[in-house]
Amino acid sequence: MRAPLIQILLFSLLNSGSTMAGLMKSDTEDFIDWWQHTVFYQIYPRSFKDSNGDGIGDLKGITSKLHYLADTGITATWLSPIFQSPMVDFGYDISDYKAIQPEYGTMQDFEELIDTAFELGIKVILDFVPNHSSDQHEWFKKSVAKEPGYEDFYVWHDGILQENGTRVPPNNWPSVFYGSAWEWHEGREQYYLHQFTKEQPDLNYRNPKVVQAMDDVLLFWLNKGVAGFRIDAVNHLFEDESLKDEPLSGKTADSLSYDYTKHIYSRDLPEVLEMIHHWRQLLNDFSAKHPERPTRIMMTEAYAGLTQLADYYEDSNGVRGSHLPFNFHFITDVKGDSDARDYVYNVEKWLIYMPRGHAANWVMGNHDNPRVASRFGPASVDAMNMLLLTLPGVAVTYNGEELGMVDYRELRWEDTVDPPARNVGEDLYKEVSRDPVRTPFQWSSEKNAGFSTAAKTWLPVHPNYLQLNLEAQKAANRSHYLVYKDLLELRKSAIMRVGRFNIEPLSRWVFAFKRSYPNFESIIIVINVSDKEQLVDLSEFLSQPKKLVVEVSGVDSKYQPGQPIAASALLLAAREGIVCRLV
């Protein structure tokens, strides 16, 4: 006998200041804070829209397409890094945290973007990269020169002098991007730590001056009007001061691979949570000083254990941290061959561990991982968007997923620019390259998919753009984009914002979940994750003899919106999802 169904009220009414009577007001009135039920649309600026014909996306290009977001129903967007950078890791190596990367435009362009977004009701989140800077940052140059106040801005070490006179790194820590995490600097005659590329030296958060400098960066952009930050690689912020060797993982004999060691001294240290609390207080204080503005929020990126991520929300003492610790389980724990039980388990475990009174979040894809259509198969696009957009809480969509864009896995070595791929070499680059998921957005069937007028774009456009593009999908009777847009419209309803939730597998390959609230018609979502047609009986799951009416169906579905269907014999095509109303 399976465990009782999880049934939760998504958001604490006390937190939102709502009353039970308030839930029965109009179907479009908001009862919770803006960020607790929004869809964050991630824009990868370099690949979104090029406004000046240089083959690189930019801020003016993003501004020109904000109406597209608004028309779709998007009310919040997260921009991958736009700060000044040598672009070794395409913006995640920052040389000036308070300047715009010239390829992307100017500060005036950014301010115009913020103003336009505000007029359209879209909130802007910036990608904040605190773990490391670029080695071209003035801080690092001053630290190399041991200028007063900057000597310990980064993590430096003399290394170990062996008996034969050879100097080696202080420990066996590998870089996430392959190779040693230590680099010798001739100018300072010491090693510095870099958990990513050697051009990305790790900042030293045990130095209060570093913390203050980063606080100043956050306040700078908050005063520019951003609604908050997505904090990159947050669990890498601190290292054990002993700098001891890490134990071997046993996964590989390659000492240069990140999988070579168990990262018990270089990642996930307790001090990370203290820094998250510090930044949450900064955001809370800013919001309190500006009550006329929306709540300023923090989203955190960490591929970490579930209990640790739950602590990011709120620790055992009730201290709140990240508003939204990213939930990557649909990326890391669910695959194309996963069955219904895997999906249900990964939904339930997040809701079980998430402290009460917080917003769940679901991330289906991003710029670091294969796209949904490539990971689960093109036939799964609509079903996966149904899952993402009808679960309780926050959804995160990577640009292009609403169209069902696919990875460009045929990218040549000559066109490859991703640092991990370049590091492992031509024979292995396809196994690790993130370039295939970062190709330009496919706006139309025009040259370069309408992304740019350049002779050559920074990454090649996927050749399928002639058929797979936004313009074509907007004009079609049925398309992935139109399904996505219908789902966003459905999310506006009160039941999707505050309704109760329960989920269970109906068979090995089909699962269903329900959103319900008294005096509202329940919403039922049913998804087939197999490659074969499945016949299911929903009678026991529904426990009431009412009928179902189709609310949203997929591109190739035989079911049409408004069509009544029998709950006792629902036939789903391979990889099909369907959203119904229980009437």
Coordinates of C-alpha atoms in Angstrom, one line a residue:
M1 CA 0.0 0.0 0.0
R2 CA 1.5 3.3 -1.1
A3 CA 2.0 6.2 1.3
P4 CA -0.9 8.7 1.7
L5 CA -1.1 11.3 -1.1
I6 CA 0.6 14.6 -0.4
Q7 CA -2.0 17.2 -0.1
I8 CA -0.7 20.7 0.5
L9 CA -1.9 24.3 0.5
L10 CA 0.9 25.8 -1.5
F11 CA 1.4 29.0 0.3
S12 CA 0.9 30.0 3.9
L13 CA -2.1 32.4 4.1
L14 CA -0.4 34.1 7.0
N15 CA 2.6 34.8 5.0
S16 CA 0.6 36.4 2.2
G17 CA -1.7 38.3 4.5
S18 CA -4.7 36.7 2.8
T19 CA -7.8 35.4 4.5
M20 CA -9.8 32.3 3.6
A21 CA -12.7 34.6 2.5
G22 CA -10.2 36.3 0.2
L23 CA -9.7 33.0 -1.7
M24 CA -13.3 33.2 -2.9
K25 CA -12.8 36.6 -4.6
S26 CA -12.3 37.1 -8.3
D27 CA -10.6 34.4 -10.3
T28 CA -7.8 36.9 -11.4
E29 CA -7.0 38.6 -8.1
D30 CA -3.6 37.9 -6.7
F31 CA -3.4 36.4 -3.2
I32 CA 0.3 35.8 -2.9
D33 CA 3.5 37.8 -3.5
W34 CA 4.5 38.2 -7.2
W35 CA 7.4 35.8 -7.2
Q36 CA 5.7 32.8 -5.5
H37 CA 3.7 31.7 -8.6
T38 CA 5.5 33.3 -11.5
V39 CA 7.2 31.8 -14.6
F40 CA 10.8 33.0 -14.8
Y41 CA 11.8 33.0 -18.5
Q42 CA 15.6 32.6 -18.8
I43 CA 17.2 34.6 -21.6
Y44 CA 20.7 33.7 -22.7
P45 CA 21.5 37.2 -24.1
R46 CA 24.2 36.2 -26.5
S47 CA 21.7 34.0 -28.4
F48 CA 18.4 35.8 -28.0
K49 CA 18.3 38.7 -30.5
D50 CA 21.1 40.6 -32.3
S51 CA 20.1 44.3 -32.9
N52 CA 23.3 45.5 -34.7
G53 CA 24.3 42.7 -37.1
D54 CA 27.5 41.6 -35.4
G55 CA 26.2 38.0 -34.8
I56 CA 25.9 38.4 -31.1
G57 CA 22.7 39.0 -29.1
D58 CA 22.5 42.2 -27.1
L59 CA 20.4 44.3 -24.8
K60 CA 18.7 46.3 -27.5
G61 CA 17.7 43.0 -29.0
I62 CA 16.2 41.8 -25.8
T63 CA 14.3 45.1 -25.4
S64 CA 12.9 44.7 -28.9
K65 CA 11.5 41.3 -28.0
L66 CA 10.0 42.1 -24.5
H67 CA 6.6 42.5 -26.2
Y68 CA 6.9 38.9 -27.2
L69 CA 7.3 37.9 -23.6
A70 CA 4.4 40.1 -22.5
D71 CA 2.1 38.7 -25.3
T72 CA 3.0 35.2 -24.3
G73 CA 2.1 35.8 -20.7
I74 CA 5.6 36.0 -19.2
T75 CA 5.9 38.5 -16.2
A76 CA 9.5 37.8 -15.1
T77 CA 12.7 37.2 -16.9
W78 CA 16.2 36.2 -15.7
L79 CA 19.1 37.4 -17.8
S80 CA 22.3 35.3 -17.9
P81 CA 25.3 37.5 -17.3
I82 CA 25.5 40.8 -19.1
F83 CA 28.5 42.3 -17.1
Q84 CA 31.8 43.3 -18.6
S85 CA 33.8 40.2 -19.3
P86 CA 36.7 38.8 -21.4
M87 CA 34.1 36.1 -22.3
V88 CA 36.3 33.2 -21.5
D89 CA 33.2 31.5 -20.0
F90 CA 30.8 33.8 -21.8
G91 CA 30.0 36.2 -19.0
Y92 CA 30.6 34.0 -16.0
D93 CA 34.1 35.5 -15.8
I94 CA 33.4 39.1 -14.8
S95 CA 36.0 41.9 -15.0
D96 CA 33.7 44.7 -13.8
Y97 CA 30.5 43.9 -11.9
K98 CA 29.1 47.4 -12.4
A99 CA 29.6 47.7 -16.1
I100 CA 27.8 46.3 -19.2
Q101 CA 29.7 44.0 -21.6
P102 CA 30.3 46.3 -24.6
E103 CA 29.2 43.6 -27.0
Y104 CA 25.8 43.7 -25.3
G105 CA 25.5 47.5 -25.2
T106 CA 25.7 50.3 -22.7
M107 CA 24.3 51.2 -19.3
Q108 CA 21.8 53.4 -21.1
D109 CA 20.6 50.3 -23.1
F110 CA 20.2 48.4 -19.9
E111 CA 18.2 51.3 -18.3
E112 CA 15.9 51.4 -21.4
L113 CA 15.4 47.6 -21.0
I114 CA 14.4 48.0 -17.4
D115 CA 12.0 50.9 -18.3
T116 CA 10.4 48.9 -21.1
A117 CA 10.1 45.8 -19.0
F118 CA 8.4 47.9 -16.2
E119 CA 5.9 49.3 -18.7
L120 CA 5.0 45.8 -19.8
G121 CA 4.7 44.4 -16.3
I122 CA 7.9 42.3 -16.6
K123 CA 10.3 42.0 -13.7
V124 CA 14.0 41.5 -14.5
I125 CA 16.3 39.2 -12.5
L126 CA 20.1 39.4 -13.1
D127 CA 22.6 36.6 -12.9
F128 CA 25.0 37.3 -10.0
V129 CA 28.3 35.4 -10.2
P130 CA 29.9 35.8 -6.7
N131 CA 32.2 32.8 -6.4
H132 CA 34.9 34.1 -8.8
S133 CA 35.8 37.0 -10.9
S134 CA 37.8 37.3 -14.1
D135 CA 41.6 37.4 -13.8
Q136 CA 41.2 40.7 -15.6
H137 CA 39.3 42.3 -12.8
E138 CA 41.0 45.1 -11.0
W139 CA 40.6 43.3 -7.7
F140 CA 42.7 40.4 -9.0
K141 CA 45.4 42.6 -10.4
K142 CA 45.6 44.4 -7.1
S143 CA 45.7 41.1 -5.2
V144 CA 48.5 39.9 -7.5
A145 CA 50.4 43.1 -6.6
K146 CA 49.6 42.7 -2.9
E147 CA 48.2 46.2 -2.7
P148 CA 47.0 47.0 0.8
G149 CA 43.4 45.8 1.3
Y150 CA 43.6 43.3 -1.6
E151 CA 46.3 40.9 -0.5
D152 CA 43.7 38.2 0.5
F153 CA 40.9 39.1 -1.8
Y154 CA 41.4 35.7 -3.5
V155 CA 42.6 32.3 -2.2
W156 CA 46.4 32.1 -2.5
H157 CA 48.8 29.5 -1.4
D158 CA 52.6 28.9 -1.7
G159 CA 52.0 25.3 -2.7
I160 CA 54.2 22.4 -1.6
L161 CA 57.9 22.3 -2.3
Q162 CA 58.9 18.7 -3.0
E163 CA 62.3 17.2 -2.1
N164 CA 63.5 17.5 -5.7
G165 CA 62.8 21.2 -5.6
T166 CA 59.6 21.0 -7.7
R167 CA 56.7 23.1 -6.5
V168 CA 53.2 21.5 -6.8
P169 CA 49.7 22.6 -5.9
P170 CA 48.7 22.5 -2.2
N171 CA 46.2 19.7 -2.7
N172 CA 44.4 17.3 -5.1
W173 CA 41.4 19.4 -5.8
P174 CA 40.2 19.3 -9.5
S175 CA 38.4 22.0 -11.4
V176 CA 34.8 21.7 -12.4
F177 CA 36.1 22.3 -15.9
Y178 CA 38.8 19.7 -15.8
G179 CA 42.4 19.9 -14.6
S180 CA 43.8 21.1 -11.3
A181 CA 41.9 23.8 -9.4
W182 CA 45.2 25.6 -8.7
E183 CA 47.2 27.8 -11.1
W184 CA 50.6 29.2 -10.5
H185 CA 51.0 32.9 -10.9
E186 CA 54.5 34.0 -11.8
G187 CA 53.9 37.6 -10.8
R188 CA 52.9 36.8 -7.2
E189 CA 54.8 33.5 -7.0
Q190 CA 51.9 31.7 -5.5
Y191 CA 49.1 29.4 -6.5
Y192 CA 45.5 30.7 -6.7
L193 CA 42.4 28.7 -6.5
H194 CA 40.0 28.5 -9.4
Q195 CA 37.1 26.0 -9.2
F196 CA 36.2 26.7 -12.8
T197 CA 38.6 28.0 -15.6
K198 CA 42.0 29.3 -14.7
E199 CA 40.8 32.7 -15.8
Q200 CA 38.1 32.6 -13.0
P201 CA 40.0 33.0 -9.7
D202 CA 37.9 32.2 -6.6
L203 CA 37.2 35.1 -4.3
N204 CA 37.9 34.7 -0.6
Y205 CA 34.7 35.1 1.3
R206 CA 36.5 34.7 4.6
N207 CA 37.7 38.3 4.0
P208 CA 35.0 40.8 5.1
K209 CA 36.2 43.2 2.5
V210 CA 35.1 40.8 -0.3
V211 CA 31.7 40.5 1.3
Q212 CA 31.3 44.3 1.5
A213 CA 32.4 44.7 -2.1
M214 CA 29.8 42.2 -3.3
D215 CA 27.1 43.8 -1.1
D216 CA 27.9 47.1 -3.0
V217 CA 27.4 45.3 -6.3
L218 CA 24.0 44.0 -5.3
L219 CA 22.9 47.4 -4.1
F220 CA 24.1 49.0 -7.3
W221 CA 21.9 46.9 -9.4
L222 CA 19.0 47.0 -7.0
N223 CA 19.0 50.8 -7.3
K224 CA 18.9 50.3 -11.1
G225 CA 15.5 48.7 -10.7
V226 CA 16.2 44.9 -10.9
A227 CA 13.8 42.7 -9.0
G228 CA 16.5 40.4 -7.7
F229 CA 19.3 37.9 -8.5
R230 CA 19.9 34.4 -9.5
I231 CA 23.1 33.5 -7.6
D232 CA 25.4 31.3 -9.6
A233 CA 27.3 28.3 -8.1
V234 CA 26.5 29.4 -4.6
N235 CA 27.6 26.2 -2.9
H236 CA 31.2 26.8 -4.1
L237 CA 31.7 30.1 -2.1
F238 CA 33.7 28.6 0.8
E239 CA 36.6 26.1 1.1
D240 CA 37.9 24.4 4.2
E241 CA 40.8 26.6 5.5
S242 CA 42.9 23.5 6.0
L243 CA 43.0 23.0 2.2
K244 CA 43.4 19.2 2.9
D245 CA 43.4 16.6 0.1
E246 CA 39.9 15.4 -0.7
P247 CA 39.2 11.6 -0.5
L248 CA 39.0 9.8 -3.8
S249 CA 35.6 9.1 -5.2
G250 CA 36.5 5.9 -6.9
K251 CA 34.5 7.0 -10.0
T252 CA 37.5 7.6 -12.2
A253 CA 41.3 7.1 -12.3
D254 CA 41.7 10.5 -14.1
S255 CA 43.1 12.9 -11.5
L256 CA 42.2 15.8 -13.7
S257 CA 38.5 15.0 -13.8
Y258 CA 36.1 16.7 -11.4
D259 CA 34.7 13.3 -10.5
Y260 CA 38.1 12.2 -9.2
T261 CA 37.4 13.4 -5.6
K262 CA 34.6 13.7 -3.1
H263 CA 34.2 17.5 -2.7
I264 CA 34.0 17.6 1.0
Y265 CA 36.4 20.5 1.5
S266 CA 35.7 22.6 -1.6
R267 CA 31.9 22.7 -1.8
D268 CA 28.8 22.7 0.3
L269 CA 30.4 24.1 3.5
P270 CA 28.2 25.4 6.4
E271 CA 29.4 28.9 5.8
V272 CA 27.6 29.0 2.5
L273 CA 24.3 29.1 4.3
E274 CA 25.5 32.0 6.5
M275 CA 26.3 34.0 3.3
I276 CA 22.8 33.2 1.9
H277 CA 21.3 34.5 5.1
H278 CA 23.4 37.6 4.8
W279 CA 22.2 38.3 1.3
R280 CA 18.6 37.6 2.2
Q281 CA 18.8 40.2 4.9
L282 CA 20.3 42.7 2.5
L283 CA 17.3 42.1 0.1
N284 CA 14.8 42.2 2.9
D285 CA 16.3 45.5 4.1
F286 CA 16.2 47.0 0.6
S287 CA 12.6 45.9 0.2
A288 CA 11.6 47.4 3.6
K289 CA 13.2 50.7 2.6
H290 CA 11.3 50.7 -0.7
P291 CA 7.8 49.4 0.1
E292 CA 6.4 51.0 -3.1
R293 CA 8.5 48.5 -5.1
P294 CA 8.0 44.8 -5.5
T295 CA 9.7 42.4 -3.1
R296 CA 13.4 41.9 -4.1
I297 CA 14.3 38.2 -4.3
M298 CA 17.1 35.7 -4.5
M299 CA 17.2 32.5 -6.5
T300 CA 20.2 30.2 -5.9
E301 CA 21.9 27.7 -8.1
A302 CA 23.5 24.7 -6.4
Y303 CA 23.6 21.1 -7.6
A304 CA 23.4 19.9 -4.0
G305 CA 21.6 17.4 -1.7
L306 CA 17.9 17.8 -1.0
T307 CA 18.3 18.4 2.8
Q308 CA 20.9 21.1 2.1
L309 CA 18.6 22.8 -0.5
A310 CA 15.7 22.7 2.0
D311 CA 18.0 24.5 4.5
Y312 CA 18.6 27.1 1.9
Y313 CA 14.9 27.9 2.1
E314 CA 14.9 28.0 5.9
D315 CA 17.3 26.5 8.5
S316 CA 16.5 24.5 11.6
N317 CA 16.3 27.8 13.6
G318 CA 13.7 29.3 11.3
V319 CA 16.1 31.7 9.6
R320 CA 15.1 32.3 6.0
G321 CA 17.6 32.2 3.1
S322 CA 17.0 31.8 -0.6
H323 CA 13.5 32.6 -1.8
L324 CA 14.0 29.9 -4.4
P325 CA 16.8 27.3 -4.2
F326 CA 16.6 25.9 -7.7
N327 CA 15.1 22.5 -7.9
F328 CA 17.0 20.6 -10.7
H329 CA 15.5 17.2 -10.2
F330 CA 13.7 17.2 -13.6
I331 CA 17.2 17.6 -15.0
T332 CA 19.3 15.4 -12.8
D333 CA 17.0 12.7 -11.6
V334 CA 14.5 12.2 -14.4
K335 CA 15.5 11.0 -17.9
G336 CA 13.9 10.1 -21.1
D337 CA 13.4 6.4 -20.0
S338 CA 12.1 7.3 -16.5
D339 CA 8.7 5.9 -15.7
A340 CA 5.7 7.4 -13.9
R341 CA 6.9 6.4 -10.5
D342 CA 10.1 8.4 -11.0
Y343 CA 8.2 11.6 -11.9
V344 CA 5.9 11.2 -8.9
Y345 CA 8.8 10.5 -6.5
N346 CA 10.7 13.5 -7.7
V347 CA 7.7 15.8 -7.2
E348 CA 6.8 14.4 -3.9
K349 CA 10.3 14.4 -2.4
W350 CA 10.7 18.2 -3.1
L351 CA 7.4 19.0 -1.5
I352 CA 8.1 16.8 1.5
Y353 CA 11.5 18.4 2.3
M354 CA 10.4 22.0 1.4
P355 CA 9.6 23.8 4.7
R356 CA 6.0 24.9 5.1
G357 CA 5.2 28.5 4.0
H358 CA 7.6 28.5 1.0
A359 CA 7.1 28.3 -2.7
A360 CA 8.0 25.2 -4.6
N361 CA 10.0 25.6 -7.9
W362 CA 10.6 23.5 -10.9
V363 CA 13.4 23.9 -13.4
M364 CA 13.0 21.8 -16.6
G365 CA 16.0 23.2 -18.5
N366 CA 18.8 25.8 -18.7
H367 CA 21.9 26.9 -20.6
D368 CA 24.0 24.1 -19.1
N369 CA 21.9 21.1 -19.9
P370 CA 20.4 19.4 -22.9
R371 CA 17.0 20.8 -24.0
V372 CA 13.7 19.2 -23.1
A373 CA 13.1 18.0 -26.7
S374 CA 16.5 16.4 -26.8
R375 CA 16.4 14.9 -23.3
F376 CA 12.9 13.5 -23.4
G377 CA 12.2 13.4 -27.1
P378 CA 10.4 15.9 -29.4
A379 CA 7.1 14.1 -28.8
S380 CA 7.3 15.0 -25.1
V381 CA 7.6 18.7 -25.4
D382 CA 3.9 19.6 -24.7
A383 CA 3.6 17.0 -21.9
M384 CA 6.7 18.3 -20.2
N385 CA 5.5 21.9 -20.4
M386 CA 2.1 20.8 -19.0
L387 CA 4.0 19.3 -16.1
L388 CA 6.2 22.3 -15.5
L389 CA 3.4 24.9 -15.7
T390 CA 0.7 23.2 -13.7
L391 CA 2.7 22.0 -10.7
P392 CA 2.4 24.2 -7.6
G393 CA 4.7 27.2 -7.3
V394 CA 7.3 28.7 -9.6
A395 CA 8.3 27.4 -13.1
V396 CA 11.6 28.3 -14.9
T397 CA 11.6 28.1 -18.7
Y398 CA 14.8 28.4 -20.7
N399 CA 14.3 30.4 -23.9
G400 CA 13.3 28.3 -26.8
E401 CA 11.7 25.5 -24.7
E402 CA 8.3 27.0 -25.5
L403 CA 9.0 26.2 -29.2
G404 CA 10.5 22.8 -28.6
M405 CA 13.9 23.8 -29.9
V406 CA 16.4 20.9 -29.9
D407 CA 20.1 20.7 -29.3
Y408 CA 22.4 21.2 -32.3
R409 CA 24.5 18.1 -31.6
E410 CA 26.2 18.2 -35.0
L411 CA 28.1 21.4 -34.2
R412 CA 31.7 21.0 -35.5
W413 CA 34.8 21.2 -33.4
E414 CA 35.8 24.3 -35.4
D415 CA 32.6 26.1 -34.2
T416 CA 32.9 24.9 -30.6
V417 CA 33.6 27.7 -28.0
D418 CA 32.5 26.2 -24.7
P419 CA 35.5 26.0 -22.2
P420 CA 34.9 22.5 -20.9
A421 CA 34.5 21.2 -24.5
R422 CA 37.7 23.0 -25.6
N423 CA 39.5 21.6 -22.5
V424 CA 38.8 18.0 -23.2
G425 CA 39.8 18.2 -26.9
E426 CA 38.4 17.3 -30.3
D427 CA 37.8 13.6 -29.5
L428 CA 35.6 14.1 -26.5
Y429 CA 34.1 17.6 -27.0
K430 CA 30.7 16.4 -28.0
E431 CA 30.3 14.6 -24.6
V432 CA 30.6 17.8 -22.6
S433 CA 29.9 20.8 -24.8
R434 CA 27.1 23.1 -23.8
D435 CA 27.2 24.9 -27.1
P436 CA 24.4 22.8 -28.7
V437 CA 21.9 24.1 -26.1
R438 CA 23.0 27.7 -26.6
T439 CA 22.4 28.2 -30.3
P440 CA 20.5 31.3 -31.4
F441 CA 16.7 31.6 -30.8
Q442 CA 14.7 30.7 -33.8
W443 CA 12.4 33.6 -34.5
S444 CA 11.5 33.0 -38.1
S445 CA 12.5 31.3 -41.4
E446 CA 14.5 34.3 -42.4
K447 CA 18.3 34.4 -42.6
N448 CA 19.9 33.1 -39.3
A449 CA 16.4 32.3 -38.0
G450 CA 15.7 36.1 -37.7
F451 CA 18.2 36.2 -34.9
S452 CA 20.8 38.3 -36.8
T453 CA 21.6 39.8 -40.2
A454 CA 25.3 38.9 -39.8
A455 CA 27.2 36.8 -42.2
K456 CA 28.2 34.5 -39.3
T457 CA 26.7 34.2 -35.9
W458 CA 28.7 33.5 -32.7
L459 CA 27.3 30.0 -32.7
P460 CA 25.7 28.5 -35.8
V461 CA 21.9 28.5 -36.0
H462 CA 20.3 25.0 -35.9
P463 CA 19.4 24.1 -39.5
N464 CA 15.9 23.0 -38.6
Y465 CA 14.9 26.7 -38.1
L466 CA 13.3 26.7 -41.5
Q467 CA 10.5 24.5 -40.1
L468 CA 10.9 25.1 -36.3
N469 CA 10.5 28.8 -35.5
L470 CA 8.3 31.1 -33.6
E471 CA 6.7 32.8 -36.6
A472 CA 5.5 29.5 -38.0
Q473 CA 4.2 28.3 -34.7
K474 CA 2.2 31.5 -34.1
A475 CA 0.6 31.1 -37.5
A476 CA -0.3 27.4 -37.1
N477 CA -3.6 26.1 -35.8
R478 CA -1.8 24.0 -33.2
S479 CA 1.8 24.4 -32.1
H480 CA 4.1 24.0 -29.1
Y481 CA 4.1 27.7 -28.6
L482 CA 0.3 28.0 -28.6
V483 CA 0.1 25.1 -26.1
Y484 CA 2.6 26.9 -23.9
K485 CA 0.7 30.2 -24.1
D486 CA -2.6 28.4 -23.2
L487 CA -0.9 26.9 -20.1
L488 CA 0.3 30.4 -19.0
E489 CA -3.3 31.6 -19.4
L490 CA -4.5 28.7 -17.2
R491 CA -1.9 29.6 -14.5
K492 CA -3.7 32.9 -13.9
S493 CA -6.7 31.1 -12.3
A494 CA -7.0 31.1 -8.5
I495 CA -7.0 27.3 -8.3
M496 CA -3.6 27.2 -10.0
R497 CA -2.2 29.8 -7.6
V498 CA -3.5 28.5 -4.3
G499 CA -5.2 25.2 -5.0
R500 CA -4.3 22.0 -3.2
F501 CA -2.3 19.3 -4.9
N502 CA -2.1 15.6 -5.0
I503 CA -0.3 13.2 -7.4
E504 CA 0.1 9.5 -8.0
P505 CA 1.1 7.0 -10.6
L506 CA -1.9 5.4 -12.3
S507 CA 0.3 2.7 -13.9
R508 CA 4.0 2.2 -14.6
W509 CA 3.9 4.7 -17.4
V510 CA 1.0 7.1 -16.6
F511 CA 0.7 9.5 -13.7
A512 CA -1.9 12.1 -12.8
F513 CA -2.2 15.0 -10.5
K514 CA -5.0 17.2 -9.4
R515 CA -5.3 20.9 -8.4
S516 CA -8.4 21.5 -6.3
Y517 CA -10.0 23.9 -3.9
P518 CA -13.5 24.2 -2.5
N519 CA -16.1 25.9 -4.8
F520 CA -13.7 25.6 -7.7
E521 CA -13.7 23.1 -10.6
S522 CA -10.7 20.8 -10.1
I523 CA -7.9 20.7 -12.8
I524 CA -6.7 17.2 -13.7
I525 CA -3.4 16.7 -15.5
V526 CA -2.6 13.2 -17.0
I527 CA 0.8 12.3 -18.6
N528 CA 1.9 9.3 -20.5
V529 CA 5.8 9.0 -20.3
S530 CA 6.0 5.9 -22.5
D531 CA 6.6 5.4 -26.2
K532 CA 3.4 3.5 -26.5
E533 CA -0.3 4.2 -26.3
Q534 CA -1.8 3.8 -22.8
L535 CA -5.4 3.3 -21.7
V536 CA -6.1 4.4 -18.1
D537 CA -9.0 4.5 -15.8
L538 CA -9.2 7.7 -13.7
S539 CA -12.2 6.7 -11.7
E540 CA -10.4 5.7 -8.5
F541 CA -8.1 8.7 -8.7
L542 CA -11.0 11.1 -9.0
S543 CA -13.2 9.3 -6.5
Q544 CA -16.3 11.0 -7.9
P545 CA -18.5 10.2 -10.9
K546 CA -18.0 13.6 -12.7
K547 CA -17.0 14.1 -16.3
L548 CA -13.8 15.6 -17.7
V549 CA -13.6 18.4 -20.2
V550 CA -10.4 19.0 -22.1
E551 CA -8.7 22.3 -21.2
V552 CA -5.4 22.0 -22.9
S553 CA -4.1 19.3 -25.3
G554 CA -0.9 18.8 -27.3
V555 CA -0.1 19.5 -30.9
D556 CA -0.7 15.9 -32.1
S557 CA -3.5 15.1 -29.7
K558 CA -6.8 13.7 -31.0
Y559 CA -8.5 15.6 -28.1
Q560 CA -9.7 19.2 -28.6
P561 CA -10.2 21.9 -25.9
G562 CA -13.8 21.8 -24.8
Q563 CA -14.3 18.1 -25.6
P564 CA -15.8 16.0 -22.9
I565 CA -14.0 12.7 -22.3
A566 CA -14.7 9.6 -20.3
A567 CA -12.6 9.3 -17.1
S568 CA -13.0 5.5 -17.0
A569 CA -11.3 4.9 -20.3
L570 CA -8.8 7.6 -21.3
L571 CA -6.6 6.7 -24.2
L572 CA -3.3 8.6 -24.3
A573 CA -0.9 8.5 -27.3
A574 CA 2.8 7.9 -26.7
R575 CA 4.3 10.8 -24.7
E576 CA 1.0 12.6 -24.5
G577 CA -0.1 14.9 -21.8
I578 CA -3.6 16.4 -21.3
V579 CA -5.1 19.0 -19.0
C580 CA -8.7 18.7 -18.1
R581 CA -11.3 20.4 -16.0
L582 CA -13.4 18.2 -13.7
V583 CA -17.0 19.3 -14.1

